[in-house]
Tab-separated table of C-alpha atoms and ligand atoms in Angstrom:
chain	number	residue	atom	x	y	z
A	1481	UNK	CA	18.254	48.828	43.941
A	1482	UNK	CA	20.314	45.911	44.622
A	1483	UNK	CA	23.558	45.156	45.808
A	1484	UNK	CA	24.545	43.945	42.678
A	1485	UNK	CA	22.706	46.576	40.849
A	1486	UNK	CA	24.479	48.877	43.265
A	1487	UNK	CA	27.949	48.085	42.811
A	1488	UNK	CA	27.747	47.838	38.974
A	1489	UNK	CA	26.520	51.996	38.861
A	1490	UNK	CA	29.543	51.732	41.046
A	1491	UNK	CA	31.940	50.600	38.160
A	1492	UNK	CA	30.407	52.547	36.051
A	1493	UNK	CA	30.684	56.520	38.130
A	1494	UNK	CA	33.536	55.955	40.076
A	1495	UNK	CA	37.058	56.196	38.824
A	1496	UNK	CA	38.828	52.488	39.476
A	1497	UNK	CA	41.595	53.784	41.750
A	1498	UNK	CA	40.546	51.028	44.049
A	1499	UNK	CA	39.949	46.943	43.731
A	1500	UNK	CA	37.108	46.679	46.266
A	1501	UNK	CA	35.524	43.888	47.943
A	1502	UNK	CA	31.910	43.108	46.523
A	1503	UNK	CA	29.757	44.062	49.133
A	1504	UNK	CA	27.807	47.557	49.876
A	1505	UNK	CA	27.819	48.245	53.642
A	1506	UNK	CA	24.791	49.597	54.748
A	1507	UNK	CA	25.141	50.007	58.921
A	1508	UNK	CA	27.310	49.231	61.701
A	1509	UNK	CA	26.821	48.791	65.422
A	1510	UNK	CA	29.498	48.138	67.565
A	1511	UNK	CA	32.061	46.132	66.028
A	1512	UNK	CA	29.580	44.453	63.588
A	1513	UNK	CA	29.283	45.876	59.921
A	1514	UNK	CA	25.915	44.844	58.172
A	1515	UNK	CA	25.825	45.268	53.996
A	1516	UNK	CA	22.660	46.021	51.939
A	1517	UNK	CA	21.273	42.386	52.336
A	1518	UNK	CA	21.711	42.848	56.011
A	1519	UNK	CA	24.582	40.432	56.054
A	1520	UNK	CA	26.288	40.816	59.288
A	1521	UNK	CA	30.358	41.238	59.691
A	1522	UNK	CA	32.257	41.499	62.272
A	1523	UNK	CA	34.740	44.473	61.502
A	1524	UNK	CA	38.919	43.393	62.167
A	1525	UNK	CA	39.222	46.620	59.384
A	1526	UNK	CA	37.733	49.511	61.747
A	1527	UNK	CA	37.382	51.745	58.013
A	1528	UNK	CA	41.665	51.392	58.174
A	1529	UNK	CA	42.378	51.839	61.496
A	1530	UNK	CA	39.434	55.002	61.497
A	1531	UNK	CA	36.267	53.786	63.624
A	1532	UNK	CA	37.977	52.977	67.479
A	1533	UNK	CA	35.398	53.568	69.592
A	1534	UNK	CA	32.402	51.078	67.575
A	1535	UNK	CA	29.631	52.206	64.709
A	1536	UNK	CA	26.628	53.511	66.167
A	1537	UNK	CA	28.147	54.964	69.435
A	1538	UNK	CA	25.164	57.335	70.652
A	1539	UNK	CA	27.558	59.726	72.920
A	1540	UNK	CA	29.513	60.614	69.798
A	1541	UNK	CA	26.352	60.583	67.310
A	1542	UNK	CA	24.540	62.961	69.752
A	1543	UNK	CA	27.646	65.287	69.562
A	1544	UNK	CA	28.112	65.344	66.274
A	1545	UNK	CA	24.027	65.317	66.200
A	1546	UNK	CA	24.033	68.700	68.011
A	1547	UNK	CA	26.607	70.309	66.370
A	1548	UNK	CA	24.781	69.741	63.082
A	1549	UNK	CA	22.690	71.688	64.376
A	1550	UNK	CA	24.256	74.713	66.018
A	1551	UNK	CA	27.299	74.798	63.497
A	1552	UNK	CA	29.105	73.048	61.155
A	1553	UNK	CA	31.424	75.547	59.083
A	1554	UNK	CA	32.864	79.124	59.567
A	1555	UNK	CA	36.256	78.768	57.477
A	1556	UNK	CA	39.510	79.949	59.779
A	1557	UNK	CA	39.216	83.707	59.416
A	1558	UNK	CA	37.138	83.283	63.212
A	1559	UNK	CA	37.533	80.924	66.373
A	1560	UNK	CA	34.667	78.310	66.795
A	1561	UNK	CA	34.215	76.749	70.236
A	1562	UNK	CA	34.979	73.004	69.233
A	1563	UNK	CA	37.811	73.956	67.263
A	1564	UNK	CA	39.013	75.808	70.479
A	1565	UNK	CA	37.819	72.499	73.304
A	1566	UNK	CA	39.440	70.071	70.415
A	1567	UNK	CA	42.709	71.604	70.449
A	1568	UNK	CA	43.267	72.310	74.357
A	1569	UNK	CA	42.235	67.494	74.282
A	1570	UNK	CA	44.891	67.041	71.576
A	1571	UNK	CA	47.134	69.037	72.947
A	1572	UNK	CA	46.573	67.672	76.589
A	1573	UNK	CA	46.818	63.993	75.629
A	1574	UNK	CA	50.414	64.610	73.302
A	1575	UNK	CA	51.864	66.791	75.070
A	1576	UNK	CA	52.425	68.822	72.156
A	1577	UNK	CA	52.169	72.890	72.149
A	1578	UNK	CA	50.436	73.939	68.662
A	1579	UNK	CA	48.131	72.258	66.331
A	1580	UNK	CA	46.464	73.274	62.914
A	1581	UNK	CA	43.973	70.483	61.950
A	1582	UNK	CA	43.339	69.405	58.560
A	1583	UNK	CA	41.300	67.074	56.973
A	1584	UNK	CA	43.645	64.235	56.505
A	1585	UNK	CA	46.217	62.103	57.325
A	1586	UNK	CA	48.453	63.584	53.829
A	1587	UNK	CA	47.622	67.191	54.841
A	1588	UNK	CA	48.600	66.975	57.968
A	1589	UNK	CA	51.810	65.494	56.938
A	1590	UNK	CA	52.036	68.431	54.226
A	1591	UNK	CA	51.770	70.817	56.857
A	1592	UNK	CA	54.208	69.152	59.246
A	1593	UNK	CA	56.885	69.041	55.803
A	1594	UNK	CA	56.257	72.629	55.018
A	1595	UNK	CA	56.545	73.614	58.930
A	1596	UNK	CA	60.433	71.876	58.520
A	1597	UNK	CA	61.637	73.812	56.444
A	1598	UNK	CA	60.817	77.160	56.908
A	1599	UNK	CA	62.020	76.642	60.662
A	1600	UNK	CA	65.141	75.325	58.854
A	1601	UNK	CA	64.667	78.512	55.929
A	1602	UNK	CA	64.471	80.874	58.736
A	1603	UNK	CA	67.925	79.145	60.419
A	1604	UNK	CA	69.797	80.150	57.267
A	1605	UNK	CA	67.873	81.731	54.738
A	1606	UNK	CA	68.374	78.479	52.384
A	1607	UNK	CA	66.063	76.838	50.406
A	1608	UNK	CA	67.848	73.880	49.616
A	1609	UNK	CA	67.096	71.785	53.049
A	1610	UNK	CA	66.800	67.621	53.124
A	1611	UNK	CA	64.729	65.268	54.598
A	1612	UNK	CA	65.556	61.573	55.344
A	1613	UNK	CA	62.328	59.726	55.290
A	1614	UNK	CA	62.419	55.354	55.750
A	1615	UNK	CA	61.813	53.216	53.463
A	1616	UNK	CA	58.404	51.490	53.356
A	1617	UNK	CA	57.407	53.873	54.972
A	1618	UNK	CA	53.676	55.642	53.886
A	1619	UNK	CA	52.837	59.363	54.459
A	1620	UNK	CA	49.956	59.356	51.751
A	1621	UNK	CA	49.124	60.705	48.031
A	1622	UNK	CA	49.242	63.837	47.843
A	1623	UNK	CA	52.710	65.437	46.914
A	1624	UNK	CA	54.786	66.162	49.114
A	1625	UNK	CA	52.969	62.722	51.371
A	1626	UNK	CA	54.434	61.115	48.702
A	1627	UNK	CA	57.763	61.887	48.667
A	1628	UNK	CA	58.379	61.315	51.674
A	1629	UNK	CA	56.744	57.763	51.149
A	1630	UNK	CA	59.384	55.098	50.773
A	1631	UNK	CA	57.390	52.865	47.994
A	1632	UNK	CA	58.712	53.815	45.253
A	1633	UNK	CA	55.695	51.689	43.099
A	1634	UNK	CA	53.640	54.817	44.801
A	1635	UNK	CA	55.904	57.121	43.324
A	1636	UNK	CA	57.296	55.529	40.011
A	1637	UNK	CA	54.800	57.495	37.633
A	1638	UNK	CA	54.247	60.670	39.120
A	1639	UNK	CA	57.655	61.967	39.430
A	1640	UNK	CA	59.455	64.363	39.608
A	1641	UNK	CA	58.395	64.649	43.284
A	1642	UNK	CA	59.431	67.248	45.296
A	1643	UNK	CA	63.230	67.668	45.968
A	1644	UNK	CA	66.339	66.606	48.477
A	1645	UNK	CA	64.505	63.512	49.843
A	1646	UNK	CA	66.535	61.059	50.918
A	1647	UNK	CA	65.993	57.455	52.000
A	1648	UNK	CA	67.005	55.420	54.778
A	1649	UNK	CA	66.094	52.042	56.300
A	1650	UNK	CA	63.609	51.966	59.553
A	1651	UNK	CA	66.168	50.216	62.354
A	1652	UNK	CA	68.810	50.871	60.904
A	1653	UNK	CA	70.393	53.873	62.414
A	1654	UNK	CA	73.522	53.774	60.510
A	1655	UNK	CA	71.322	53.626	57.414
A	1656	UNK	CA	69.860	57.383	58.922
A	1657	UNK	CA	73.399	58.529	60.138
A	1658	UNK	CA	74.656	57.778	56.938
A	1659	UNK	CA	72.254	59.852	54.587
A	1660	UNK	CA	72.045	63.062	57.164
A	1661	UNK	CA	73.767	65.887	55.676
A	1662	UNK	CA	74.558	70.077	57.121
A	1663	UNK	CA	71.291	70.444	54.966
A	1664	UNK	CA	69.383	68.028	56.601
A	1665	UNK	CA	66.473	69.285	58.167
A	1666	UNK	CA	63.809	66.866	59.184
A	1667	UNK	CA	63.537	62.834	59.903
A	1668	UNK	CA	60.607	61.626	59.554
A	1669	UNK	CA	59.121	57.983	60.707
A	1670	UNK	CA	56.446	56.281	61.717
A	1671	UNK	CA	56.912	55.041	65.218
A	1672	UNK	CA	54.778	51.837	64.009
A	1673	UNK	CA	55.520	51.696	59.674
A	1674	UNK	CA	51.167	50.228	58.773
A	1675	UNK	CA	50.707	49.887	55.641
A	1676	UNK	CA	54.753	48.527	55.137
A	1677	UNK	CA	54.057	46.151	56.857
A	1678	UNK	CA	53.622	46.475	60.683
A	1679	UNK	CA	56.342	47.250	61.697
A	1680	UNK	CA	57.336	48.901	64.933
A	1681	UNK	CA	60.535	50.786	65.460
A	1682	UNK	CA	62.598	49.694	67.772
A	1683	UNK	CA	62.965	51.719	71.459
A	1684	UNK	CA	67.019	51.779	70.470
A	1685	UNK	CA	66.807	52.658	66.677
A	1686	UNK	CA	63.954	56.246	67.650
A	1687	UNK	CA	66.441	56.937	70.876
A	1688	UNK	CA	69.349	57.424	68.508
A	1689	UNK	CA	67.558	58.611	66.114
A	1690	UNK	CA	66.275	61.759	68.620
A	1691	UNK	CA	70.373	61.666	70.099
A	1692	UNK	CA	71.250	62.709	66.789
A	1693	UNK	CA	68.636	65.063	65.631
A	1694	UNK	CA	69.535	66.788	69.106
A	1695	UNK	CA	73.248	66.767	68.204
A	1696	UNK	CA	72.644	68.339	64.526
A	1697	UNK	CA	69.439	70.620	65.074
A	1698	UNK	CA	67.441	68.388	62.882
A	1699	UNK	CA	63.712	68.361	64.128
A	1700	UNK	CA	62.100	64.850	64.301
A	1701	UNK	CA	58.538	64.347	63.196
A	1702	UNK	CA	56.603	61.455	63.796
A	1703	UNK	CA	53.379	60.197	61.265
A	1704	UNK	CA	51.231	59.028	64.451
A	1705	UNK	CA	48.539	58.763	61.265
A	1706	UNK	CA	47.802	54.673	61.826
A	1707	UNK	CA	49.680	53.761	64.715
A	1708	UNK	CA	48.120	56.888	67.163
A	1709	UNK	CA	44.979	57.707	68.512
A	1710	UNK	CA	45.537	54.990	71.677
A	1711	UNK	CA	45.957	52.207	68.951
A	1712	UNK	CA	49.038	50.711	70.600
A	1713	UNK	CA	48.222	50.781	74.240
A	1714	UNK	CA	49.131	54.808	74.567
A	1715	UNK	CA	47.516	57.571	72.838
A	1716	UNK	CA	50.182	58.062	70.894
A	1717	UNK	CA	52.550	55.003	69.703
A	1718	UNK	CA	56.078	56.808	70.994
A	1719	UNK	CA	55.102	57.608	73.927
A	1720	UNK	CA	55.575	54.074	74.876
A	1721	UNK	CA	59.040	54.856	74.327
A	1722	UNK	CA	59.752	57.774	76.043
A	1723	UNK	CA	61.209	59.438	72.814
A	1724	UNK	CA	59.064	62.610	71.706
A	1725	UNK	CA	59.275	64.158	68.747
A	1726	UNK	CA	59.576	68.337	68.000
A	1727	UNK	CA	56.755	67.548	65.002
A	1728	UNK	CA	53.547	64.952	64.939
A	1729	UNK	CA	50.685	64.234	62.599
A	1730	UNK	CA	47.835	62.273	63.657
A	1731	UNK	CA	44.334	61.993	61.742
A	1732	UNK	CA	42.244	58.305	61.091
A	1733	UNK	CA	40.952	57.312	64.373
A	1734	UNK	CA	41.794	61.390	65.242
A	1735	UNK	CA	37.015	62.000	64.319
A	1736	UNK	CA	36.597	58.581	64.520
A	1737	UNK	CA	35.037	58.639	61.102
A	1738	UNK	CA	34.805	62.609	60.581
A	1739	UNK	CA	37.681	63.467	57.945
A	1740	UNK	CA	40.443	65.312	60.109
A	1741	UNK	CA	43.935	65.277	60.366
A	1742	UNK	CA	46.433	67.456	62.575
A	1743	UNK	CA	50.257	68.460	62.721
A	1744	UNK	CA	51.094	69.970	66.364
A	1745	UNK	CA	55.022	71.145	67.117
A	1746	UNK	CA	56.407	72.543	69.950
A	1747	UNK	CA	56.665	75.699	70.794
A	1748	UNK	CA	59.924	76.029	70.006
A	1749	UNK	CA	59.497	74.840	66.587
A	1750	UNK	CA	56.212	77.085	66.921
A	1751	UNK	CA	58.605	80.049	67.437
A	1752	UNK	CA	59.969	80.046	64.320
A	1753	UNK	CA	58.171	78.807	61.491
A	1754	UNK	CA	54.656	78.279	59.967
A	1755	UNK	CA	53.177	82.801	60.419
A	1756	UNK	CA	50.070	83.708	59.404
A	1757	UNK	CA	49.406	83.039	55.776
A	1758	UNK	CA	52.080	80.864	55.140
A	1759	UNK	CA	49.267	78.008	55.264
A	1760	UNK	CA	45.720	77.193	55.743
A	1761	UNK	CA	42.644	75.573	54.759
A	1762	UNK	CA	38.909	76.235	53.943
A	1763	UNK	CA	37.785	73.323	56.104
A	1764	UNK	CA	40.353	72.348	58.805
A	1765	UNK	CA	39.062	71.953	62.265
A	1766	UNK	CA	36.140	73.343	60.937
A	1767	UNK	CA	33.378	72.723	64.008
A	1768	UNK	CA	31.832	70.085	63.363
A	1769	UNK	CA	35.477	68.087	62.520
A	1770	UNK	CA	36.226	69.533	66.284
A	1771	UNK	CA	33.473	68.843	67.607
A	1772	UNK	CA	34.194	64.892	66.229
A	1773	UNK	CA	37.675	65.152	67.655
A	1774	UNK	CA	36.623	66.867	71.696
A	1775	UNK	CA	34.058	64.023	71.600
A	1776	UNK	CA	36.718	61.146	70.859
A	1777	UNK	CA	38.903	62.663	73.350
A	1778	UNK	CA	36.029	62.336	76.101
A	1779	UNK	CA	35.131	59.156	75.163
A	1780	UNK	CA	38.654	57.695	75.521
A	1781	UNK	CA	38.599	58.661	78.951
A	1782	UNK	CA	35.085	58.415	79.724
A	1783	UNK	CA	35.013	54.498	77.977
A	1784	UNK	CA	38.660	53.309	78.937
A	1785	UNK	CA	39.641	52.791	75.498
A	1786	UNK	CA	43.135	52.888	76.407
A	1787	UNK	CA	42.403	50.256	78.910
A	1788	UNK	CA	41.049	48.101	76.875
A	1789	UNK	CA	44.109	47.790	74.299
A	1790	UNK	CA	45.488	46.890	76.495
A	1791	UNK	CA	43.913	44.725	77.852
A	1792	UNK	CA	42.624	42.138	74.519
A	1793	UNK	CA	46.088	43.220	72.950
A	1794	UNK	CA	48.426	40.746	74.283
A	1795	UNK	CA	45.216	38.200	73.903
A	1796	UNK	CA	44.895	39.317	70.477
A	1797	UNK	CA	49.470	38.611	70.007
A	1798	UNK	CA	48.768	35.138	71.728
A	1799	UNK	CA	45.788	33.587	70.024
A	1800	UNK	CA	47.897	35.290	66.824
A	1801	UNK	CA	51.124	33.896	67.914
A	1802	UNK	CA	49.400	30.673	67.986
A	1803	UNK	CA	47.764	30.753	64.894
A	1804	UNK	CA	51.481	31.241	63.251
A	1805	UNK	CA	52.496	28.297	65.174
A	1806	UNK	CA	49.357	26.312	63.740
A	1807	UNK	CA	49.889	27.464	59.859
A	1808	UNK	CA	53.498	26.167	57.976
A	1809	UNK	CA	52.074	28.899	55.894
A	1810	UNK	CA	52.222	31.970	58.568
A	1811	UNK	CA	55.970	33.230	58.658
A	1812	UNK	CA	55.655	35.352	61.768
A	1813	UNK	CA	53.293	38.042	64.162
A	1814	UNK	CA	54.341	41.213	64.409
A	1815	UNK	CA	53.063	44.703	65.635
A	1816	UNK	CA	52.186	46.610	68.865
A	1817	UNK	CA	48.599	46.652	70.356
A	1818	UNK	CA	45.620	46.568	68.248
A	1819	UNK	CA	47.701	46.837	65.308
A	1820	UNK	CA	48.903	43.503	63.931
A	1821	UNK	CA	49.752	41.907	61.096
A	1822	UNK	CA	50.347	37.889	60.205
A	1823	UNK	CA	52.887	37.214	57.936
A	1824	UNK	CA	52.419	34.927	55.593
A	1825	UNK	CA	54.554	33.078	52.528
A	1826	UNK	CA	51.674	33.741	50.011
A	1827	UNK	CA	49.337	36.108	48.523
A	1828	UNK	CA	46.954	36.668	51.462
A	1829	UNK	CA	43.646	37.634	49.071
A	1830	UNK	CA	41.884	34.643	48.756
A	1831	UNK	CA	42.644	34.272	52.712
A	1832	UNK	CA	40.707	37.795	52.607
A	1833	UNK	CA	37.898	36.912	50.546
A	1834	UNK	CA	36.703	33.766	52.155
A	1835	UNK	CA	36.471	35.422	55.630
A	1836	UNK	CA	34.537	37.934	54.289
A	1837	UNK	CA	31.952	35.544	52.263
A	1838	UNK	CA	32.310	34.074	56.039
A	1839	UNK	CA	31.479	37.239	57.561
A	1840	UNK	CA	34.514	38.788	59.431
A	1841	UNK	CA	36.143	42.376	57.259
A	1842	UNK	CA	40.273	41.973	57.553
A	1843	UNK	CA	42.729	43.744	55.460
A	1844	UNK	CA	45.763	43.120	54.308
A	1845	UNK	CA	49.528	45.593	54.225
A	1846	UNK	CA	51.112	44.514	50.706
A	1847	UNK	CA	50.344	40.937	49.201
A	1848	UNK	CA	51.549	38.496	52.141
A	1849	UNK	CA	50.742	39.901	55.040
A	1850	UNK	CA	46.986	40.109	57.193
A	1851	UNK	CA	46.853	43.646	58.795
A	1852	UNK	CA	44.541	43.651	61.965
A	1853	UNK	CA	43.239	46.951	62.890
A	1854	UNK	CA	39.943	45.999	65.066
A	1855	UNK	CA	37.750	49.165	66.240
A	1856	UNK	CA	39.815	49.569	70.235
A	1857	UNK	CA	36.562	48.691	71.998
A	1858	UNK	CA	37.161	45.377	70.495
A	1859	UNK	CA	36.620	42.526	73.744
A	1860	UNK	CA	38.193	39.065	73.781
A	1861	UNK	CA	34.970	37.514	72.740
A	1862	UNK	CA	35.622	39.445	69.825
A	1863	UNK	CA	38.932	38.091	68.929
A	1864	UNK	CA	37.628	34.216	69.566
A	1865	UNK	CA	34.980	35.132	67.026
A	1866	UNK	CA	37.371	36.730	64.152
A	1867	UNK	CA	40.241	33.379	65.189
A	1868	UNK	CA	37.377	31.058	64.340
A	1869	UNK	CA	36.354	32.346	61.326
A	1870	UNK	CA	39.927	33.125	59.832
A	1871	UNK	CA	40.629	29.533	60.609
A	1872	UNK	CA	38.379	28.311	58.424
A	1873	UNK	CA	39.015	30.922	55.983
A	1874	UNK	CA	42.617	29.741	56.203
A	1875	UNK	CA	41.480	26.164	56.375
A	1876	UNK	CA	39.379	26.470	53.031
A	1877	UNK	CA	41.788	27.953	50.896
A	1878	UNK	CA	44.904	27.184	51.954
B	3040	PLP	C1	46.713	56.641	55.999
B	3040	PLP	C2	47.912	57.261	55.793
B	3040	PLP	C3	48.596	58.291	56.450
B	3040	PLP	C4	47.346	59.113	54.583
B	3040	PLP	O1	46.564	59.772	55.624
B	3040	PLP	P1	44.777	59.652	54.758
B	3040	PLP	O2	43.918	60.290	55.828
B	3040	PLP	O3	44.577	58.866	53.594
B	3040	PLP	O4	44.980	61.079	53.404
B	3040	PLP	C5	49.761	59.049	56.546
B	3040	PLP	N1	50.385	58.174	56.997
B	3040	PLP	C6	49.643	56.892	57.904
B	3040	PLP	C7	50.955	56.387	58.190
B	3040	PLP	C8	49.021	56.235	57.138
B	3040	PLP	O5	48.207	55.354	57.970
């Protein structure tokens, strides 16, 4: 079948919940993807901040192939070696004490919310605890995660959400403090907002929120689903600020393509929160997915992934700043590490489509922002290549 025929068939058979780009991707090699016609694309999307190690990473693929031949699934009624290994490695990388593996980022946030509510319930026996989340946040599409997502557009048609959620503004401590009541059990935020527009929390804000939580006995939940796993130059974004959460969620690059997420907590939270029977998942943490996680942590170390992010990110920033200076239609650059955005004063769809035509994969974050979340193994040369294509795309459509 031709590429066009696959696209037509997809439009007939798949539920139309995405406006997809009109290409069928077929294979990947390093930081490049190829469509069915063999056309090559430089990938600055990485499957939405997922494929950190690049495509066709031999050590990663071999680890998965080995696990497939051994054992793919067991259920959580039994222990399995890859899950134990993965748990040890994620604890070491995060400094958190207990982990629960899920199948996605949204599910990780569901677990975090349940853990926080249970913790509060065990303290006072009440069932009317509140969570404060941020405007412009994104936490996923399931009901709990959607309920704390600060974008009314995503929620409206699906009301009612779960109750007792309040919203405040990231980087506006007073707005957070003013939402606190004696029912507040958790404050939840992304250390760097992704979908909301590549907005980093300030160190001062995070420290103030941490202090507020400590003072009032409120749990601090960080959603590291997009900004975690090395993307900002530390394994988890909060580590650069030195502000540790009580509960943390991660997914996206955690399995580098195999669907897996996790929520983690401190021993203090774990000791009076979810117990046997409170939470579960059929697939979560299965041997195939956790073998991927385990290998990802090894390869991050062996291949110096964090070091690469720290080396290439300033170069990417510099190049994006130069673009912002050169073009009147670009208002600013923002973001941290290899999680960057260019804010335009107009919709960026035409630029992204033109770039795709020219062999560069980019995505947006909101109508006016181009988002740059490449594989974490990109080189400065890849950055130059991206800038060259992007420049000619902007020149042609704006
Ligand atoms: C993508 C994302 C999620 C949702 O993850 P899924 O795996 O799509 O469910 C949650 N939080 C943040 C910050 C994200 O970027």
